[in-house]
Structures are given as C-alpha cells and as structure tokens.
Amino acid sequence: MILDSFETRPTRFHDVSQDKWGSWIWQQQNRLRTPEDFDGVVNLSEPEVRAFIDASNMFKVAVTPHYAALMGQQPSCPIRQQSLPQVGELEVWPFELEDPLAEEQFMPVEGLTHRYPDRALLYVTHNCPVYCRHCTRKRKVANPATTSSNPQLDSALAYIADHDEIRDVIVSGGDPLSLSNARLATLLRRLREIDHLDVIRIGTRNPVTLPQRIDDELAQILAEHAPIYVHTHFNHPREVTTQSVTALQRMVSAGCVLGNQMVLMRGVNDDVETVLELNRLLLRHGCRPYYMLQCDMAQGITHFRTPIQTGLDIVAGLRGRIGGLGIPDFVVDLPGGGGKIELTPDYLVEERPHEAGRELRFRNYAGKEYTLVDVVR
Ligand code: SF4
C-alpha cells in the first residue's frame, strides 16, 4: 500500500495543515535535527540516542517531516536506518576510504569530475533535504563550506564548453534540487547552450525525501530544457508515497526520462521481495530501475555493505518475475576511480566443443537447462 505522509504524519505535526505539509519550504524549515526533535515522532532506541550523540558530529542529521512520517516504531525500520545515525557509523575499518571513487583525483577544475572521456560530473551544492547515513560523499555533503560558488561554477561550465568530447553531464551534489529555481534554470540554460552536449542528467533524492519540491514551477523549468534525464534514488517501497508519485508524474509530464539508482543495503533492501516490490511501483509510475549499486567503500557505511553474492542473487531472483525493464544493472563502482562495472549472475552450466564452434549449456531463471550452439568462425 502506498503511504500518504500527510495521513501518517506523527503527533508532533498533527496541527499542521495540508497546505503547509505540501510546501517544500515549510518542509525544509521544519527539518528534524536533534534527538529532542524526534519526540512525538518515534521513540529513539538507546543505540540510536548514543549514535546521535557520537555520529552526528561526523555527519549532520536532517530529516524532513515528510520522510519522518514514514518511520516505523522499530529501529530496524528501513527509513530510520537510512536517516538516523547508527552505531555502525562509529566503527572504523582500515579499508574504508574518505573519497572511495577518487572523485577529487579526477577533478581538472574545482567542482567537476571528468573520469570517463564523454561524461562529466558537476557538483552544484552540498545540501540535501535529508542526510542519508549511507552517503558516499560524506566528506563534503552537509558542509556548506564546500558548496559551489559562482566563479567555481563558471570555470566548471567553461571546462565543459572547452572539451567537446564531453557529451553527457550529470548535475549532482549534494542534491541539485536544493538550488533555487532561478539558479537551476540558469544552470540548465547554460548547459543547453553547449552544443556538443547530448545528455543532461540530474541526480536527486528529492522525489523521495522532499517530493513537494517538484512543484509546477520546477516542472516548468524542467520542461523548458527537455529532455532532462533524472536519476532518482528510491531504496525501499515504503519511500514511494502519494507525494512521491505526484512528483514522478510531474516530471514525466515535463518530458523527463526517469531512472532509479538504488543502493543495496544490509537490512534495508537486501532481498528479492523488497526490490521486486520497489521496482514494480517505480515502473508503474514511469521510473525505470536503472542501477542497483553495491555500497561503496566509504567511511562509516560498512555496516550497510552486503556480500557481492547478495546482489547477484537478487538479480537472478528478479529474472522471470518481472520483465527486463524492472531489472536494474547490478553495478560496483570500483574504488580508486576504476569506474563502474556490471556484475551478472552466471547462467552457464557447461561448455563443450562443437563442429560449428561450441555448445553451451545454460540454466534459466526457473532452474531448467537448455543448450545453445555458439557459432564461432
Ligand atoms: S541525497 Fe544523495 S548526496 Fe545527499 S546525503 Fe543522500 S546520498 Fe548523499
């Protein structure tokens, strides 16, 4: 069942009108940041309180009332795990990296990573409505001192304009929809003016954590620069709310092409049924499951990491139960800037020589075996 966050709003917000609840500005201004703010929302467990005190110094806490309204009363609730500090964040592992994807190393100008020849990643802000505990960019997200200044953005855009091998720009952050509409409109206009760009993408978790942000005015801006490819970040079916569905519909109507990047996390979404339910909901509302990302080797998120085999088992379990549109690529972003690789289940059972090349025996999603002659000339 799809939740409506206004209907499930905690007692703390019972007096809030539907109009206020629907205002993204009100949602931003009333974010929950301290343990006391959660009175009348959830009863924090003792480990959550301890983690709040110790871990929030390392990475800020902010939760929109909308997202808080999705929390269950158990600490194992997937919404709580993703937004409330966890004791696992305090555990330090020697292999963890501050910048797991070496984004700073491939930064020719401040605020822009150019790793693959044809793509560039542009960081426009380090603010987000909710600070996700699994964030891979904890080193700078939530730190206002690292937000792009106008000259920094100018030089990043000049770099893109000077490099005609760049055909695809991903506007990222933080959450780019934390920018004002005016700044966003200017940014999209300036990107559209660069003739060699084929693709403009925006990576945002606002449809999940602050869906009210996708209002008519923003939809109009997106429509003016269509098609904008929007990567959403839904991790659990509980996050697909009435408000999120409205946000997705507005973006689809504005000509956006939607794809979801789910992060695979222990205890949050590391089973076939959860991913299947999420992906069915997303497809129903025009958002294609695009990536299922293995959690990076970032500091303070090891407690979320799952064995690689878990991701492979989920992909194999989805096959046969949902069409290919609902099966995301299971991707590992290699540490040190190696880039993304896609991992797939191994369906090959046996290989034998054949007069035309080789004979391959495969096992399908249902466990049945079939032989295919692979013609090799
Ligand atoms: S919205 Fe994205 S950038 Fe912001 S905290 Fe969450 S994962 Fe990190």
PDB file of C-alpha atoms in Angstrom, residues 51-319:
ATOM      1  CA  ALA A  51      24.810   7.174  17.823  1.00  0.00           C
ATOM      2  CA  PHE A  52      23.016  10.520  17.627  1.00  0.00           C
ATOM      3  CA  ILE A  53      25.437  11.974  20.161  1.00  0.00           C
ATOM      4  CA  ASP A  54      28.600  10.476  18.694  1.00  0.00           C
ATOM      5  CA  ALA A  55      27.963  10.143  14.960  1.00  0.00           C
ATOM      6  CA  SER A  56      26.124  13.376  14.257  1.00  0.00           C
ATOM      7  CA  ASN A  57      29.382  15.258  14.939  1.00  0.00           C
ATOM      8  CA  MET A  58      30.880  13.447  11.976  1.00  0.00           C
ATOM      9  CA  PHE A  59      27.897  13.744   9.641  1.00  0.00           C
ATOM     10  CA  LYS A  60      24.956  16.066  10.227  1.00  0.00           C
ATOM     11  CA  VAL A  61      21.416  14.900  10.815  1.00  0.00           C
ATOM     12  CA  ALA A  62      18.472  16.417   8.986  1.00  0.00           C
ATOM     13  CA  VAL A  63      15.158  14.692   8.277  1.00  0.00           C
ATOM     14  CA  THR A  64      12.181  16.316   6.583  1.00  0.00           C
ATOM     15  CA  PRO A  65       8.804  15.900   8.330  1.00  0.00           C
ATOM     16  CA  HIS A  66       7.676  14.077   5.165  1.00  0.00           C
ATOM     17  CA  TYR A  67      10.414  11.454   5.494  1.00  0.00           C
ATOM     18  CA  ALA A  68       9.979  11.229   9.285  1.00  0.00           C
ATOM     19  CA  ALA A  69       6.285  10.456   8.720  1.00  0.00           C
ATOM     20  CA  LEU A  70       7.330   7.200   7.025  1.00  0.00           C
ATOM     21  CA  MET A  71       9.242   5.924  10.056  1.00  0.00           C
ATOM     22  CA  GLY A  72       8.059   2.797  11.852  1.00  0.00           C
ATOM     23  CA  GLN A  73       8.388   2.206  15.564  1.00  0.00           C
ATOM     24  CA  GLN A  74      11.122  -0.424  15.216  1.00  0.00           C
ATOM     25  CA  PRO A  75      14.779   0.710  14.984  1.00  0.00           C
ATOM     26  CA  SER A  76      15.162  -1.798  12.132  1.00  0.00           C
ATOM     27  CA  CYS A  77      12.737   0.311  10.050  1.00  0.00           C
ATOM     28  CA  PRO A  78      14.410   0.979   6.668  1.00  0.00           C
ATOM     29  CA  ILE A  79      13.566   4.693   6.868  1.00  0.00           C
ATOM     30  CA  ARG A  80      15.151   5.019  10.311  1.00  0.00           C
ATOM     31  CA  GLN A  81      18.261   3.136   9.275  1.00  0.00           C
ATOM     32  CA  GLN A  82      18.782   5.449   6.314  1.00  0.00           C
ATOM     33  CA  SER A  83      18.240   8.728   8.126  1.00  0.00           C
ATOM     34  CA  LEU A  84      19.008   8.310  11.858  1.00  0.00           C
ATOM     35  CA  PRO A  85      22.628   7.902  12.995  1.00  0.00           C
ATOM     36  CA  GLN A  86      23.600   4.278  13.541  1.00  0.00           C
ATOM     37  CA  VAL A  87      26.256   2.850  15.860  1.00  0.00           C
ATOM     38  CA  GLY A  88      27.775   1.090  12.844  1.00  0.00           C
ATOM     39  CA  GLU A  89      28.951   4.515  11.642  1.00  0.00           C
ATOM     40  CA  LEU A  90      31.336   4.695  14.586  1.00  0.00           C
ATOM     41  CA  GLU A  91      33.127   1.509  13.593  1.00  0.00           C
ATOM     42  CA  VAL A  92      36.285   2.245  11.638  1.00  0.00           C
ATOM     43  CA  TRP A  93      37.581  -0.284   9.125  1.00  0.00           C
ATOM     44  CA  PRO A  94      41.106   0.006   7.700  1.00  0.00           C
ATOM     45  CA  PHE A  95      39.946  -0.394   4.095  1.00  0.00           C
ATOM     46  CA  GLU A  96      37.392   2.439   4.241  1.00  0.00           C
ATOM     47  CA  LEU A  97      38.193   5.469   2.096  1.00  0.00           C
ATOM     48  CA  GLU A  98      37.290   9.107   2.528  1.00  0.00           C
ATOM     49  CA  ASP A  99      36.889   9.527  -1.225  1.00  0.00           C
ATOM     50  CA  PRO A 100      36.129   5.953  -2.367  1.00  0.00           C
ATOM     51  CA  LEU A 101      35.635   6.808  -6.032  1.00  0.00           C
ATOM     52  CA  ALA A 102      38.653   9.136  -6.238  1.00  0.00           C
ATOM     53  CA  GLU A 103      36.388  11.938  -7.408  1.00  0.00           C
ATOM     54  CA  GLU A 104      38.842  14.588  -6.201  1.00  0.00           C
ATOM     55  CA  GLN A 105      41.696  12.948  -8.100  1.00  0.00           C
ATOM     56  CA  PHE A 106      39.891  13.286 -11.435  1.00  0.00           C
ATOM     57  CA  MET A 107      38.946  16.916 -10.841  1.00  0.00           C
ATOM     58  CA  PRO A 108      40.511  19.161 -13.510  1.00  0.00           C
ATOM     59  CA  VAL A 109      38.697  22.185 -12.078  1.00  0.00           C
ATOM     60  CA  GLU A 110      37.045  22.607  -8.688  1.00  0.00           C
ATOM     61  CA  GLY A 111      33.556  21.119  -8.559  1.00  0.00           C
ATOM     62  CA  LEU A 112      33.799  18.893 -11.650  1.00  0.00           C
ATOM     63  CA  THR A 113      34.928  15.276 -12.030  1.00  0.00           C
ATOM     64  CA  HIS A 114      35.977  14.161 -15.503  1.00  0.00           C
ATOM     65  CA  ARG A 115      36.723  10.452 -15.361  1.00  0.00           C
ATOM     66  CA  TYR A 116      35.136   8.839 -18.424  1.00  0.00           C
ATOM     67  CA  PRO A 117      36.051  10.634 -21.665  1.00  0.00           C
ATOM     68  CA  ASP A 118      32.493  11.506 -22.672  1.00  0.00           C
ATOM     69  CA  ARG A 119      30.965  12.295 -19.267  1.00  0.00           C
ATOM     70  CA  ALA A 120      31.426  14.873 -16.535  1.00  0.00           C
ATOM     71  CA  LEU A 121      30.013  15.064 -13.037  1.00  0.00           C
ATOM     72  CA  LEU A 122      29.162  18.561 -11.867  1.00  0.00           C
ATOM     73  CA  TYR A 123      28.747  19.255  -8.139  1.00  0.00           C
ATOM     74  CA  VAL A 124      26.487  22.239  -7.652  1.00  0.00           C
ATOM     75  CA  THR A 125      25.629  22.106  -3.940  1.00  0.00           C
ATOM     76  CA  HIS A 126      26.327  20.009  -0.902  1.00  0.00           C
ATOM     77  CA  ASN A 127      22.969  20.471   0.750  1.00  0.00           C
ATOM     78  CA  CYS A 128      20.297  17.791   0.843  1.00  0.00           C
ATOM     79  CA  PRO A 129      16.848  17.707   2.483  1.00  0.00           C
ATOM     80  CA  VAL A 130      17.776  14.501   4.340  1.00  0.00           C
ATOM     81  CA  TYR A 131      21.358  13.474   5.034  1.00  0.00           C
ATOM     82  CA  CYS A 132      21.436   9.796   4.128  1.00  0.00           C
ATOM     83  CA  ARG A 133      23.506   7.732   6.514  1.00  0.00           C
ATOM     84  CA  HIS A 134      24.761   5.669   3.555  1.00  0.00           C
ATOM     85  CA  CYS A 135      26.023   8.700   1.602  1.00  0.00           C
ATOM     86  CA  THR A 136      29.214   8.063  -0.294  1.00  0.00           C
ATOM     87  CA  ARG A 137      30.148  11.761  -0.284  1.00  0.00           C
ATOM     88  CA  LYS A 138      30.046  12.286   3.473  1.00  0.00           C
ATOM     89  CA  ARG A 139      33.378  14.053   3.163  1.00  0.00           C
ATOM     90  CA  LYS A 140      31.675  17.121   1.742  1.00  0.00           C
ATOM     91  CA  VAL A 141      27.902  16.709   1.797  1.00  0.00           C
ATOM     92  CA  ALA A 142      26.271  18.720   4.603  1.00  0.00           C
ATOM     93  CA  ASN A 143      29.275  21.047   4.737  1.00  0.00           C
ATOM     94  CA  PRO A 144      28.183  24.484   3.472  1.00  0.00           C
ATOM     95  CA  ALA A 145      31.837  25.488   3.030  1.00  0.00           C
ATOM     96  CA  THR A 146      32.147  23.067   0.116  1.00  0.00           C
ATOM     97  CA  THR A 147      29.168  24.375  -1.862  1.00  0.00           C
ATOM     98  CA  SER A 148      29.919  25.676  -5.365  1.00  0.00           C
ATOM     99  CA  SER A 149      30.467  29.391  -5.632  1.00  0.00           C
ATOM    100  CA  ASN A 150      29.537  31.303  -8.801  1.00  0.00           C
ATOM    101  CA  PRO A 151      33.167  31.566 -10.056  1.00  0.00           C
ATOM    102  CA  GLN A 152      33.644  27.836  -9.397  1.00  0.00           C
ATOM    103  CA  LEU A 153      30.540  27.015 -11.406  1.00  0.00           C
ATOM    104  CA  ASP A 154      31.680  29.386 -14.183  1.00  0.00           C
ATOM    105  CA  SER A 155      35.005  27.620 -14.514  1.00  0.00           C
ATOM    106  CA  ALA A 156      33.353  24.170 -14.459  1.00  0.00           C
ATOM    107  CA  LEU A 157      30.972  25.234 -17.259  1.00  0.00           C
ATOM    108  CA  ALA A 158      33.866  26.764 -19.202  1.00  0.00           C
ATOM    109  CA  TYR A 159      35.746  23.460 -18.886  1.00  0.00           C
ATOM    110  CA  ILE A 160      32.750  21.549 -20.288  1.00  0.00           C
ATOM    111  CA  ALA A 161      32.398  24.050 -23.134  1.00  0.00           C
ATOM    112  CA  ASP A 162      36.117  23.693 -23.958  1.00  0.00           C
ATOM    113  CA  HIS A 163      36.003  19.876 -24.069  1.00  0.00           C
ATOM    114  CA  ASP A 164      33.850  18.747 -26.948  1.00  0.00           C
ATOM    115  CA  GLU A 165      34.493  15.094 -26.085  1.00  0.00           C
ATOM    116  CA  ILE A 166      32.098  15.609 -23.147  1.00  0.00           C
ATOM    117  CA  ARG A 167      28.645  14.689 -24.387  1.00  0.00           C
ATOM    118  CA  ASP A 168      26.892  13.918 -21.111  1.00  0.00           C
ATOM    119  CA  VAL A 169      26.814  15.987 -17.912  1.00  0.00           C
ATOM    120  CA  ILE A 170      25.448  14.696 -14.628  1.00  0.00           C
ATOM    121  CA  VAL A 171      24.366  17.519 -12.338  1.00  0.00           C
ATOM    122  CA  SER A 172      24.963  16.231  -8.846  1.00  0.00           C
ATOM    123  CA  GLY A 173      25.842  17.282  -5.327  1.00  0.00           C
ATOM    124  CA  GLY A 174      24.542  17.011  -2.607  1.00  0.00           C
ATOM    125  CA  ASP A 175      21.147  17.313  -4.112  1.00  0.00           C
ATOM    126  CA  PRO A 176      20.937  19.715  -7.084  1.00  0.00           C
ATOM    127  CA  LEU A 177      17.267  20.400  -6.364  1.00  0.00           C
ATOM    128  CA  SER A 178      18.489  22.181  -3.216  1.00  0.00           C
ATOM    129  CA  LEU A 179      19.325  25.060  -5.570  1.00  0.00           C
ATOM    130  CA  SER A 180      16.749  27.778  -6.018  1.00  0.00           C
ATOM    131  CA  ASN A 181      14.608  27.594  -9.146  1.00  0.00           C
ATOM    132  CA  ALA A 182      16.355  30.669 -10.514  1.00  0.00           C
ATOM    133  CA  ARG A 183      19.824  29.121 -10.145  1.00  0.00           C
ATOM    134  CA  LEU A 184      18.646  25.817 -11.533  1.00  0.00           C
ATOM    135  CA  ALA A 185      17.032  27.466 -14.555  1.00  0.00           C
ATOM    136  CA  THR A 186      20.221  29.411 -15.279  1.00  0.00           C
ATOM    137  CA  LEU A 187      22.356  26.307 -14.927  1.00  0.00           C
ATOM    138  CA  LEU A 188      20.169  24.254 -17.283  1.00  0.00           C
ATOM    139  CA  ARG A 189      20.068  27.092 -19.809  1.00  0.00           C
ATOM    140  CA  ARG A 190      23.859  27.417 -19.782  1.00  0.00           C
ATOM    141  CA  LEU A 191      24.288  23.666 -20.191  1.00  0.00           C
ATOM    142  CA  ARG A 192      21.794  23.591 -23.090  1.00  0.00           C
ATOM    143  CA  GLU A 193      23.798  26.345 -24.800  1.00  0.00           C
ATOM    144  CA  ILE A 194      26.794  23.982 -25.015  1.00  0.00           C
ATOM    145  CA  ASP A 195      26.239  22.492 -28.424  1.00  0.00           C
ATOM    146  CA  HIS A 196      28.213  19.263 -28.009  1.00  0.00           C
ATOM    147  CA  LEU A 197      26.157  18.066 -25.033  1.00  0.00           C
ATOM    148  CA  ASP A 198      23.713  15.293 -25.919  1.00  0.00           C
ATOM    149  CA  VAL A 199      22.598  14.454 -22.432  1.00  0.00           C
ATOM    150  CA  ILE A 200      21.872  16.469 -19.291  1.00  0.00           C
ATOM    151  CA  ARG A 201      21.173  14.435 -16.191  1.00  0.00           C
ATOM    152  CA  ILE A 202      20.150  15.412 -12.699  1.00  0.00           C
ATOM    153  CA  GLY A 203      20.779  13.058  -9.779  1.00  0.00           C
ATOM    154  CA  THR A 204      18.307  13.768  -6.986  1.00  0.00           C
ATOM    155  CA  ARG A 205      16.769  12.161  -3.907  1.00  0.00           C
ATOM    156  CA  ASN A 206      14.174  14.934  -3.553  1.00  0.00           C
ATOM    157  CA  PRO A 207      11.379  12.766  -5.031  1.00  0.00           C
ATOM    158  CA  VAL A 208      11.939  10.516  -2.009  1.00  0.00           C
ATOM    159  CA  THR A 209      12.819  12.854   0.836  1.00  0.00           C
ATOM    160  CA  LEU A 210      11.144  16.103  -0.226  1.00  0.00           C
ATOM    161  CA  PRO A 211       8.756  15.296  -3.091  1.00  0.00           C
ATOM    162  CA  GLN A 212       6.908  18.592  -2.522  1.00  0.00           C
ATOM    163  CA  ARG A 213       9.989  20.248  -4.113  1.00  0.00           C
ATOM    164  CA  ILE A 214       8.844  19.041  -7.540  1.00  0.00           C
ATOM    165  CA  ASP A 215       6.122  21.647  -7.860  1.00  0.00           C
ATOM    166  CA  ASP A 216       4.614  23.166 -11.005  1.00  0.00           C
ATOM    167  CA  GLU A 217       7.235  25.907 -11.211  1.00  0.00           C
ATOM    168  CA  LEU A 218      10.105  23.429 -11.123  1.00  0.00           C
ATOM    169  CA  ALA A 219       8.307  21.143 -13.596  1.00  0.00           C
ATOM    170  CA  GLN A 220       8.013  24.112 -15.961  1.00  0.00           C
ATOM    171  CA  ILE A 221      11.783  24.712 -15.786  1.00  0.00           C
ATOM    172  CA  LEU A 222      12.491  21.043 -16.465  1.00  0.00           C
ATOM    173  CA  ALA A 223      10.041  21.084 -19.389  1.00  0.00           C
ATOM    174  CA  GLU A 224      11.776  24.107 -20.940  1.00  0.00           C
ATOM    175  CA  HIS A 225      15.004  22.123 -21.147  1.00  0.00           C
ATOM    176  CA  ALA A 226      13.559  18.703 -22.018  1.00  0.00           C
ATOM    177  CA  PRO A 227      14.591  16.008 -22.158  1.00  0.00           C
ATOM    178  CA  ILE A 228      16.288  16.051 -18.782  1.00  0.00           C
ATOM    179  CA  TYR A 229      17.335  12.609 -17.592  1.00  0.00           C
ATOM    180  CA  VAL A 230      16.526  12.397 -13.885  1.00  0.00           C
ATOM    181  CA  HIS A 231      18.144   9.766 -11.692  1.00  0.00           C
ATOM    182  CA  THR A 232      16.028   9.233  -8.615  1.00  0.00           C
ATOM    183  CA  HIS A 233      17.240   7.391  -5.518  1.00  0.00           C
ATOM    184  CA  PHE A 234      14.472   5.209  -4.094  1.00  0.00           C
ATOM    185  CA  ASN A 235      15.802   2.392  -1.934  1.00  0.00           C
ATOM    186  CA  HIS A 236      12.672   0.886  -0.421  1.00  0.00           C
ATOM    187  CA  PRO A 237       8.982   0.530  -1.433  1.00  0.00           C
ATOM    188  CA  ARG A 238       7.939   2.434   1.711  1.00  0.00           C
ATOM    189  CA  GLU A 239       9.576   5.514   0.157  1.00  0.00           C
ATOM    190  CA  VAL A 240       7.140   5.503  -2.770  1.00  0.00           C
ATOM    191  CA  THR A 241       4.473   7.727  -1.235  1.00  0.00           C
ATOM    192  CA  THR A 242       1.442   9.529  -2.648  1.00  0.00           C
ATOM    193  CA  GLN A 243       3.575  12.674  -2.663  1.00  0.00           C
ATOM    194  CA  SER A 244       6.422  10.882  -4.486  1.00  0.00           C
ATOM    195  CA  VAL A 245       4.045   9.558  -7.119  1.00  0.00           C
ATOM    196  CA  THR A 246       2.812  13.116  -7.774  1.00  0.00           C
ATOM    197  CA  ALA A 247       6.437  14.241  -8.109  1.00  0.00           C
ATOM    198  CA  LEU A 248       7.198  11.442 -10.582  1.00  0.00           C
ATOM    199  CA  GLN A 249       4.066  12.247 -12.598  1.00  0.00           C
ATOM    200  CA  ARG A 250       5.023  15.927 -12.787  1.00  0.00           C
ATOM    201  CA  MET A 251       8.487  15.066 -14.056  1.00  0.00           C
ATOM    202  CA  VAL A 252       7.155  12.592 -16.619  1.00  0.00           C
ATOM    203  CA  SER A 253       4.701  15.249 -17.863  1.00  0.00           C
ATOM    204  CA  ALA A 254       7.622  17.691 -18.080  1.00  0.00           C
ATOM    205  CA  GLY A 255       9.344  15.350 -20.544  1.00  0.00           C
ATOM    206  CA  CYS A 256      11.904  13.989 -18.090  1.00  0.00           C
ATOM    207  CA  VAL A 257      13.253  10.485 -18.571  1.00  0.00           C
ATOM    208  CA  LEU A 258      13.310   8.819 -15.172  1.00  0.00           C
ATOM    209  CA  GLY A 259      15.662   6.103 -13.949  1.00  0.00           C
ATOM    210  CA  ASN A 260      16.203   4.923 -10.397  1.00  0.00           C
ATOM    211  CA  GLN A 261      19.555   4.303  -8.746  1.00  0.00           C
ATOM    212  CA  MET A 262      19.014   2.071  -5.743  1.00  0.00           C
ATOM    213  CA  VAL A 263      21.790   1.469  -3.236  1.00  0.00           C
ATOM    214  CA  LEU A 264      21.833  -2.077  -1.937  1.00  0.00           C
ATOM    215  CA  MET A 265      21.963  -2.050   1.871  1.00  0.00           C
ATOM    216  CA  ARG A 266      22.004  -4.730   4.525  1.00  0.00           C
ATOM    217  CA  GLY A 267      18.753  -4.825   6.457  1.00  0.00           C
ATOM    218  CA  VAL A 268      17.143  -2.201   4.209  1.00  0.00           C
ATOM    219  CA  ASN A 269      16.592  -3.793   0.820  1.00  0.00           C
ATOM    220  CA  ASP A 270      18.868  -6.842   0.562  1.00  0.00           C
ATOM    221  CA  ASP A 271      16.207  -9.337  -0.506  1.00  0.00           C
ATOM    222  CA  VAL A 272      14.369 -10.127  -3.719  1.00  0.00           C
ATOM    223  CA  GLU A 273      10.847  -9.385  -2.455  1.00  0.00           C
ATOM    224  CA  THR A 274      11.710  -5.836  -1.344  1.00  0.00           C
ATOM    225  CA  VAL A 275      13.462  -4.976  -4.598  1.00  0.00           C
ATOM    226  CA  LEU A 276      10.679  -6.573  -6.645  1.00  0.00           C
ATOM    227  CA  GLU A 277       8.007  -4.541  -4.860  1.00  0.00           C
ATOM    228  CA  LEU A 278      10.013  -1.342  -5.227  1.00  0.00           C
ATOM    229  CA  ASN A 279      10.684  -1.895  -8.915  1.00  0.00           C
ATOM    230  CA  ARG A 280       7.059  -2.725  -9.687  1.00  0.00           C
ATOM    231  CA  LEU A 281       5.957   0.505  -8.018  1.00  0.00           C
ATOM    232  CA  LEU A 282       8.554   2.553  -9.859  1.00  0.00           C
ATOM    233  CA  LEU A 283       7.681   1.105 -13.262  1.00  0.00           C
ATOM    234  CA  ARG A 284       4.012   1.746 -12.623  1.00  0.00           C
ATOM    235  CA  HIS A 285       4.831   5.424 -12.232  1.00  0.00           C
ATOM    236  CA  GLY A 286       7.200   5.852 -15.168  1.00  0.00           C
ATOM    237  CA  CYS A 287      10.549   5.407 -13.439  1.00  0.00           C
ATOM    238  CA  ARG A 288      12.771   2.647 -14.728  1.00  0.00           C
ATOM    239  CA  PRO A 289      15.017   0.774 -12.281  1.00  0.00           C
ATOM    240  CA  TYR A 290      18.407   1.685 -13.763  1.00  0.00           C
ATOM    241  CA  TYR A 291      21.152   0.712 -11.302  1.00  0.00           C
ATOM    242  CA  MET A 292      21.337  -1.363  -8.177  1.00  0.00           C
ATOM    243  CA  LEU A 293      24.581  -0.087  -6.692  1.00  0.00           C
ATOM    244  CA  GLN A 294      26.857  -2.027  -4.385  1.00  0.00           C
ATOM    245  CA  CYS A 295      27.573   0.153  -1.340  1.00  0.00           C
ATOM    246  CA  ASP A 296      30.921   1.925  -1.786  1.00  0.00           C
ATOM    247  CA  MET A 297      33.969   1.531   0.466  1.00  0.00           C
ATOM    248  CA  ALA A 298      33.225   4.902   2.056  1.00  0.00           C
ATOM    249  CA  GLN A 299      33.938   5.730   5.678  1.00  0.00           C
ATOM    250  CA  GLY A 300      31.211   4.927   8.170  1.00  0.00           C
ATOM    251  CA  ILE A 301      28.958   2.888   5.898  1.00  0.00           C
ATOM    252  CA  THR A 302      30.486  -0.577   6.128  1.00  0.00           C
ATOM    253  CA  HIS A 303      27.604  -1.750   8.353  1.00  0.00           C
ATOM    254  CA  PHE A 304      25.355  -1.312   5.295  1.00  0.00           C
ATOM    255  CA  ARG A 305      27.511  -3.357   2.943  1.00  0.00           C
ATOM    256  CA  THR A 306      26.314  -6.706   1.642  1.00  0.00           C
ATOM    257  CA  PRO A 307      28.326  -9.524   0.035  1.00  0.00           C
ATOM    258  CA  ILE A 308      28.549  -9.227  -3.762  1.00  0.00           C
ATOM    259  CA  GLN A 309      26.687 -12.547  -3.939  1.00  0.00           C
ATOM    260  CA  THR A 310      23.599 -10.882  -2.420  1.00  0.00           C
ATOM    261  CA  GLY A 311      23.304  -8.512  -5.387  1.00  0.00           C
ATOM    262  CA  LEU A 312      23.798 -11.369  -7.845  1.00  0.00           C
ATOM    263  CA  ASP A 313      21.125 -13.427  -6.088  1.00  0.00           C
ATOM    264  CA  ILE A 314      18.679 -10.507  -6.223  1.00  0.00           C
ATOM    265  CA  VAL A 315      19.200 -10.029  -9.963  1.00  0.00           C
ATOM    266  CA  ALA A 316      18.768 -13.771 -10.542  1.00  0.00           C
ATOM    267  CA  GLY A 317      15.661 -13.789  -8.348  1.00  0.00           C
ATOM    268  CA  LEU A 318      14.096 -10.899 -10.261  1.00  0.00           C
ATOM    269  CA  ARG A 319      14.560 -12.615 -13.611  1.00  0.00           C
TER     270      ARG A 319
END
